[in-house]
XYZ file of N, CA, C and O in Angstrom:
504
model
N -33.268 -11.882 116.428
C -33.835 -10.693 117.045
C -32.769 -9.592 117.073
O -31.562 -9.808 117.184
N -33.228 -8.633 116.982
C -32.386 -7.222 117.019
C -32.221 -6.477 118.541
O -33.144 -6.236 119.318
N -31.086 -6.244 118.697
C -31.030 -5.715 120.208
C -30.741 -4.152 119.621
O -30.260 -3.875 118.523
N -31.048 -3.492 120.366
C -30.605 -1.897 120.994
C -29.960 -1.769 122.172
O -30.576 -2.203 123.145
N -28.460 -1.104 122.445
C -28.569 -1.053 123.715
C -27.784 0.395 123.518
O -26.759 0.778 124.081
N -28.653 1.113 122.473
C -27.901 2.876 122.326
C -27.873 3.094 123.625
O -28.788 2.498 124.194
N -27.090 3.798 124.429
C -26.683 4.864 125.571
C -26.289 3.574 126.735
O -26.215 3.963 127.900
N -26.097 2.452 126.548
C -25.652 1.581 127.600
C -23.920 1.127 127.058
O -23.241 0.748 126.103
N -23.896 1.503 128.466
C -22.187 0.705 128.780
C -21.901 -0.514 129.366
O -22.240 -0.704 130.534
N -21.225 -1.521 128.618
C -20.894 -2.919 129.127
C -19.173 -3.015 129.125
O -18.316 -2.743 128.285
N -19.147 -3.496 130.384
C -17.467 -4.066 130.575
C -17.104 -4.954 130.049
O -17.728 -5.846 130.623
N -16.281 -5.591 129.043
C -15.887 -6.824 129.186
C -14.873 -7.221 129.794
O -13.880 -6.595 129.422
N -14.612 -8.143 130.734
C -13.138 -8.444 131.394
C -12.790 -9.639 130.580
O -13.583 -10.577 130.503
N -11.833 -9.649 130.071
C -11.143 -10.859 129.247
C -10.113 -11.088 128.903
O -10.081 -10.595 127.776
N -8.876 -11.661 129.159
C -7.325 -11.423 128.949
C -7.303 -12.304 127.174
O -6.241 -12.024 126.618
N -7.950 -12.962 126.543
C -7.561 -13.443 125.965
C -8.602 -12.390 124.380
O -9.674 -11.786 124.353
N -7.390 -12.715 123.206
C -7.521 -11.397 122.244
C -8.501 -11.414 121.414
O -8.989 -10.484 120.772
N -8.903 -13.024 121.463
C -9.336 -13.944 120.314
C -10.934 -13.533 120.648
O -11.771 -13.040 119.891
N -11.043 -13.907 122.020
C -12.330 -13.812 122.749
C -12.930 -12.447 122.702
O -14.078 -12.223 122.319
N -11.740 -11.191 123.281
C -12.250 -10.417 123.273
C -13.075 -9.592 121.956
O -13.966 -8.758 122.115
N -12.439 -10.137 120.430
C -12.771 -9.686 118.911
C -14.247 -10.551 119.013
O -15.236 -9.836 118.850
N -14.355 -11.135 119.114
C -15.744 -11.848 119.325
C -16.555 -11.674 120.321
O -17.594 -12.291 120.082
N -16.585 -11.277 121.061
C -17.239 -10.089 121.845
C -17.684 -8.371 120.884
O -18.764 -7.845 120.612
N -16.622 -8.076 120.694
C -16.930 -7.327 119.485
C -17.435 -6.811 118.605
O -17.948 -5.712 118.394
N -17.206 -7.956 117.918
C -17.860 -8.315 116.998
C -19.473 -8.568 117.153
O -20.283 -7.913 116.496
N -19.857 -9.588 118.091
C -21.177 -9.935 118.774
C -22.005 -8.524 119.257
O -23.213 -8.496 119.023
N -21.447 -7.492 119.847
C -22.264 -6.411 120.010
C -21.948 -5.537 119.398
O -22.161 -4.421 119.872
N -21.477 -5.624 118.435
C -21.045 -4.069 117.390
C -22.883 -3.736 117.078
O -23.383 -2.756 117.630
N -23.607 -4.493 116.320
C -24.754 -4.249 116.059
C -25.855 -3.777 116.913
O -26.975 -3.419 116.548
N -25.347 -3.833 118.170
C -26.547 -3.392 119.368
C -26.032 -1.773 119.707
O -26.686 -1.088 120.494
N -25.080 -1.361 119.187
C -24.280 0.155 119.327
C -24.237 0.192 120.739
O -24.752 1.237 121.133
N -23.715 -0.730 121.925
C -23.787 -0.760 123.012
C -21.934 0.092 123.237
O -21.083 0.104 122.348
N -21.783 0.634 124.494
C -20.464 1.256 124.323
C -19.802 -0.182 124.796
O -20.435 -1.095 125.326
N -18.332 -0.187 124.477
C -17.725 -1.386 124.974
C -16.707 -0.856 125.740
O -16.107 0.079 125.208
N -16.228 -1.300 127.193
C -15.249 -0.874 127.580
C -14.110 -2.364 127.570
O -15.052 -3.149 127.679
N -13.245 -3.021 127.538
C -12.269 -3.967 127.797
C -11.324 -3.937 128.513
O -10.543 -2.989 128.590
N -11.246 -5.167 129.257
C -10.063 -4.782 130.275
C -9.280 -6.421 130.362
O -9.855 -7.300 129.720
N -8.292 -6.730 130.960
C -7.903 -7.856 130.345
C -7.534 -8.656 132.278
O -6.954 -9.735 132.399
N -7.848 -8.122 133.066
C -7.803 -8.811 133.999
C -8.510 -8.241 135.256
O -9.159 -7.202 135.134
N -8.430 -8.803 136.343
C -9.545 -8.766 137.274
C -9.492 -7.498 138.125
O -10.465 -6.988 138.680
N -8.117 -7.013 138.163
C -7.807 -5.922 138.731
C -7.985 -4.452 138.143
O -8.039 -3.390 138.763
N -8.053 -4.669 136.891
C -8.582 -3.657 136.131
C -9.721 -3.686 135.888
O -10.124 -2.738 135.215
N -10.607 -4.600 136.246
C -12.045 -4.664 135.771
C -12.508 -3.988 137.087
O -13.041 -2.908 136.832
N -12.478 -4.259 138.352
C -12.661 -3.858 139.627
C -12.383 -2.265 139.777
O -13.086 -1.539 140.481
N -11.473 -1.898 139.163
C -10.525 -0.084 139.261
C -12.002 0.580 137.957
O -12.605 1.634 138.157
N -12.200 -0.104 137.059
C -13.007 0.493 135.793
C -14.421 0.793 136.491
O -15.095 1.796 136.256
N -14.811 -0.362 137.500
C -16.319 0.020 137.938
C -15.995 1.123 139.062
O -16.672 2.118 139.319
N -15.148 0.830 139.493
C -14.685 2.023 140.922
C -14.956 3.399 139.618
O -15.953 4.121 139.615
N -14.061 3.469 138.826
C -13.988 4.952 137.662
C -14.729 5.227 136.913
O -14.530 6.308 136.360
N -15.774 4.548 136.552
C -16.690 5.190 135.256
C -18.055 4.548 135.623
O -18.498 3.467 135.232
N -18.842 5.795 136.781
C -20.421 5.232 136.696
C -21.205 5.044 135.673
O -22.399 4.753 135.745
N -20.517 5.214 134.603
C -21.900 4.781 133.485
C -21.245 3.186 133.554
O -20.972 3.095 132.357
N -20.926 2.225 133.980
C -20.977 0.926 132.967
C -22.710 0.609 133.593
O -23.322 0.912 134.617
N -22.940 0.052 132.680
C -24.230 -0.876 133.087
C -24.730 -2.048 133.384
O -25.818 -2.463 133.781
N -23.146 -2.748 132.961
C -23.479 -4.717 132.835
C -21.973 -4.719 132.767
O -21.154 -3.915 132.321
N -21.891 -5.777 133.302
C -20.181 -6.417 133.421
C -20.207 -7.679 133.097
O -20.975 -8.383 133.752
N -19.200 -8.475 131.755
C -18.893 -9.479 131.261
C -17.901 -10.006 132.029
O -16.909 -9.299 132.206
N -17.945 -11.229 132.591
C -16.395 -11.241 133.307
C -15.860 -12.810 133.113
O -16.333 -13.690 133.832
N -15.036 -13.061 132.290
C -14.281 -14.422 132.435
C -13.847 -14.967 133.690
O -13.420 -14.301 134.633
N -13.948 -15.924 133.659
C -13.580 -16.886 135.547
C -12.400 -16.847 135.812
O -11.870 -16.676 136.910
N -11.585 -17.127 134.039
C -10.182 -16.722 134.621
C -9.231 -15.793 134.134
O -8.889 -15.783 132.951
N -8.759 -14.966 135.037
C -8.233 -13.900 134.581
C -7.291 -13.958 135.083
O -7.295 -14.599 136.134
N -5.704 -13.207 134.533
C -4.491 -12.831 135.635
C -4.983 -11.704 136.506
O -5.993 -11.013 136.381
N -3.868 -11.677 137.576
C -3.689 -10.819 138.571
C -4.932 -11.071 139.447
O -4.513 -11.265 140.588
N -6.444 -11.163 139.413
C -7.223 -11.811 140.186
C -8.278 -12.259 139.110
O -8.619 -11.799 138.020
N -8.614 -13.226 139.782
C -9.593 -14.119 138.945
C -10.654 -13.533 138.783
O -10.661 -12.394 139.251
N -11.806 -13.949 138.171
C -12.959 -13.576 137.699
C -14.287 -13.573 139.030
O -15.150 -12.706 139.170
N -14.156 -14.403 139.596
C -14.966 -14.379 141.021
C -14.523 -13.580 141.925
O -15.430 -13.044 142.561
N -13.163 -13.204 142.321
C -12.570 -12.458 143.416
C -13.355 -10.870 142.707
O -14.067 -10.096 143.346
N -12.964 -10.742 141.295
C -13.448 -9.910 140.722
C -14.926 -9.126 140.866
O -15.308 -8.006 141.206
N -15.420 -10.152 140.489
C -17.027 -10.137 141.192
C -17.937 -9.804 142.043
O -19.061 -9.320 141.914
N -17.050 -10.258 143.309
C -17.361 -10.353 144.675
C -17.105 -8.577 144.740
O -18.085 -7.842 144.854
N -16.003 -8.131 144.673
C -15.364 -6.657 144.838
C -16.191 -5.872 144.372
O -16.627 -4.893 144.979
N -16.570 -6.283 142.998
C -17.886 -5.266 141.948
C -18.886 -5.045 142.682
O -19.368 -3.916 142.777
N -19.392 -6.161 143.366
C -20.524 -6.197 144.457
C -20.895 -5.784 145.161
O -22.038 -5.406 145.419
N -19.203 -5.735 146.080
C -19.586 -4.873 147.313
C -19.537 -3.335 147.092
O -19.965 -2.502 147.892
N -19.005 -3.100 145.994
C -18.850 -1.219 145.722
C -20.428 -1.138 144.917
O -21.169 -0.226 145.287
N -20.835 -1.908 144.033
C -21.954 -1.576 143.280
C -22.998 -2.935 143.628
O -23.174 -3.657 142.647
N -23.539 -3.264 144.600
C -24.476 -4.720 144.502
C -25.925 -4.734 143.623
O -26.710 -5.665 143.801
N -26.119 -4.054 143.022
C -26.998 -3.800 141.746
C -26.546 -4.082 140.726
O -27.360 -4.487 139.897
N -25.269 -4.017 140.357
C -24.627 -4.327 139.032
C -24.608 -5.575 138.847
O -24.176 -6.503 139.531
N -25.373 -5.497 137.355
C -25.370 -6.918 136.553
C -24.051 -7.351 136.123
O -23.372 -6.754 135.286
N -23.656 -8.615 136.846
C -22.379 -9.086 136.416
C -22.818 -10.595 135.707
O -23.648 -11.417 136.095
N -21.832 -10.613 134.401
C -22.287 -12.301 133.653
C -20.775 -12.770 134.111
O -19.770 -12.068 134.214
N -20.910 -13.966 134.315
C -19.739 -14.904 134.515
C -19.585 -15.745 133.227
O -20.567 -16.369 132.826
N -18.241 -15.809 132.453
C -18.223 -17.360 131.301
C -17.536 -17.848 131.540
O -16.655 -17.335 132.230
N -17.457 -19.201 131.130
C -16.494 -19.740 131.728
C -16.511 -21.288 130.308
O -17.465 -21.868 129.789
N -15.276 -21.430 130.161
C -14.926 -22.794 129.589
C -15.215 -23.883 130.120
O -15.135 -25.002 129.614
N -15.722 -23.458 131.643
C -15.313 -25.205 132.711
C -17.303 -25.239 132.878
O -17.888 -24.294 133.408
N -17.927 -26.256 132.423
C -19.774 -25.791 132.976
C -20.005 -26.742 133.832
O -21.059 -27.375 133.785
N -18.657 -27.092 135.129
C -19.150 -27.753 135.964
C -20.195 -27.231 136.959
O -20.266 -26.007 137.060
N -20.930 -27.904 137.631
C -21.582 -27.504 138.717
C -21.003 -26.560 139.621
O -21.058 -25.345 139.813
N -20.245 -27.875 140.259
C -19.262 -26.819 141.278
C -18.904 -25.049 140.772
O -19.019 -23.968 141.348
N -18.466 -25.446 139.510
C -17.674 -23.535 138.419
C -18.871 -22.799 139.076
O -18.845 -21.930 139.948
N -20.204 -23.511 138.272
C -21.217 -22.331 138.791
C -21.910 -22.019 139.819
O -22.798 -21.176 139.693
N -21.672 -22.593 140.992
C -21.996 -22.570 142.395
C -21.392 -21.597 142.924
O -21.928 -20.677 143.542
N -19.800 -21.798 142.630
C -18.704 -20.805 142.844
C -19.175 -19.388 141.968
O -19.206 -18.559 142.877
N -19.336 -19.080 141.435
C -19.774 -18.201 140.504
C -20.934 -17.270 141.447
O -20.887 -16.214 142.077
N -21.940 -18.269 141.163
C -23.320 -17.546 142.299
C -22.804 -17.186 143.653
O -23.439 -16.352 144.299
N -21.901 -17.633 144.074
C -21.731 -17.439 145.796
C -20.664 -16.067 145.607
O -20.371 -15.403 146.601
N -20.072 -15.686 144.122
C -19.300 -14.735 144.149
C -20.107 -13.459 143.739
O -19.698 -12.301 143.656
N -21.563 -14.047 143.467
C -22.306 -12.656 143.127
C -23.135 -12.185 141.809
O -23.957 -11.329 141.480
N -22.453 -13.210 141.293
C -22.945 -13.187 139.605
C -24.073 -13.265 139.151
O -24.851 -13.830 139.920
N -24.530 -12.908 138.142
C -26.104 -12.885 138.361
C -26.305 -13.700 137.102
O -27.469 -14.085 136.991
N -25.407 -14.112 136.012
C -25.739 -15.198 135.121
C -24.106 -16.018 134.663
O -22.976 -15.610 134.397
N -24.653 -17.101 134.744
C -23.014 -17.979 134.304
C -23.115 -17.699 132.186
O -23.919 -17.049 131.518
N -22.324 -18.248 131.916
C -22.279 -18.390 130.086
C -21.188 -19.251 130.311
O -20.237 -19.070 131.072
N -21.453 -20.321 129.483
C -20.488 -21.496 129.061
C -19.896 -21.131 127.328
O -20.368 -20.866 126.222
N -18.875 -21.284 127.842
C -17.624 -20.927 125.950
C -18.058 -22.484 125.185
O -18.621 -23.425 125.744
N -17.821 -22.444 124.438
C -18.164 -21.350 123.343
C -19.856 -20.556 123.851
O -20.916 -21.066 124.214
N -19.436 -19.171 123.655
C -20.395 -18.764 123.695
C -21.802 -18.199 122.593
O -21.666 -17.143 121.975
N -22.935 -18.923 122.476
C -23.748 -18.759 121.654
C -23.510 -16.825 121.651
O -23.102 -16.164 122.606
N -23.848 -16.384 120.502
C -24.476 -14.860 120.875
C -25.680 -14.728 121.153
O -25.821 -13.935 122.084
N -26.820 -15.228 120.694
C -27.653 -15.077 120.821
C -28.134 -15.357 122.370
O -29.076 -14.661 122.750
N -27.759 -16.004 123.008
C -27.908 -16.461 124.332
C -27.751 -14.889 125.204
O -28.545 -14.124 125.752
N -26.227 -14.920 124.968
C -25.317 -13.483 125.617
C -26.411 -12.635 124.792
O -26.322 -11.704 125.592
N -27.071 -12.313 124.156
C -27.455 -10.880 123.545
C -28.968 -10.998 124.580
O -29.457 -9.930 124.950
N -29.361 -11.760 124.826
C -30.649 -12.285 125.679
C -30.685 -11.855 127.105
O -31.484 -11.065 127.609
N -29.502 -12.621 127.800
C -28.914 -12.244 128.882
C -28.704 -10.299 128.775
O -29.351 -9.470 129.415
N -27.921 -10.111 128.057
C -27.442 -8.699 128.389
C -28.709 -7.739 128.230
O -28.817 -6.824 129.046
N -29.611 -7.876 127.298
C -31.316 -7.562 127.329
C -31.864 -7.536 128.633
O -32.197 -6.458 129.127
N -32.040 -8.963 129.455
C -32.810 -8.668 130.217
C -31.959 -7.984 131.360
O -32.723 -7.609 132.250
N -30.596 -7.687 131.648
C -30.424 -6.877 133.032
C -30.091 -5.137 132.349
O -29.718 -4.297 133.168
N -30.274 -4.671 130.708
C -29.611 -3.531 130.252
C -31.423 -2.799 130.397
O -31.728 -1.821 131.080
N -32.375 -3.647 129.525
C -33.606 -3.052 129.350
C -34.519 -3.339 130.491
O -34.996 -4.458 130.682
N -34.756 -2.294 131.254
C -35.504 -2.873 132.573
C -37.036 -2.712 131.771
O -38.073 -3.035 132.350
């Protein structure tokens, strides 16, 4: 399936380089804007600075603050904002922790695209 997401802005938070090119790569074709940030403290300062994002990608683990502390913060400044959580770990517990930080969808790594292009559909196209 073909996504559109002309005039929408998505965050990705991700410290790692590999991940973030595959991200990339994965929405180059939807012409969605991409913003990147590589840890939790900058992902938190980016939604505080630029009301256009529209959806926030956020890895669980990040330096300087993790991906849930992250979350939680996005929340309380914006609690409408679609935040995805991924995470390498698809324990229960990961995603319990996850939901109680606010998140509105987990993603387990490797991440399908097609899954993530699904997800980012239903919170970009109301």
């Amino acid at each position: 399936m073909e996504y559109n997401f002309i005039g929408k802005t998505i965050l990705i938070a991700e410290d790692e380089a590999v991940s973030r090119f595959l991200f990339e790569k994965a929405l180059k074709k939807t012409k969605a804007n991409l913003f990147f940030v590589k840890n939790g403290v900058e992902a938190v300062e980016m939604v505080k600075e630029n009301t256009e994002i529209d959806a926030v990608i956020m890895d669980i683990r990040l330096p300087l603050m993790d991906g849930l502390e992250a979350t939680a913060k996005i929340k309380e400044l914006i609690p409408e904002m679609p935040v995805s959580i991924q995470s390498a770990y698809a324990m229960q517990s990961t995603r319990e922790e996850a939901i109680e930080s606010g998140c509105d969808d987990f993603i387990t790594k490797p991440i399908k695209v097609e899954t993530l292009l699904a997800i980012l559909h239903r919170h970009l196209i109301y």
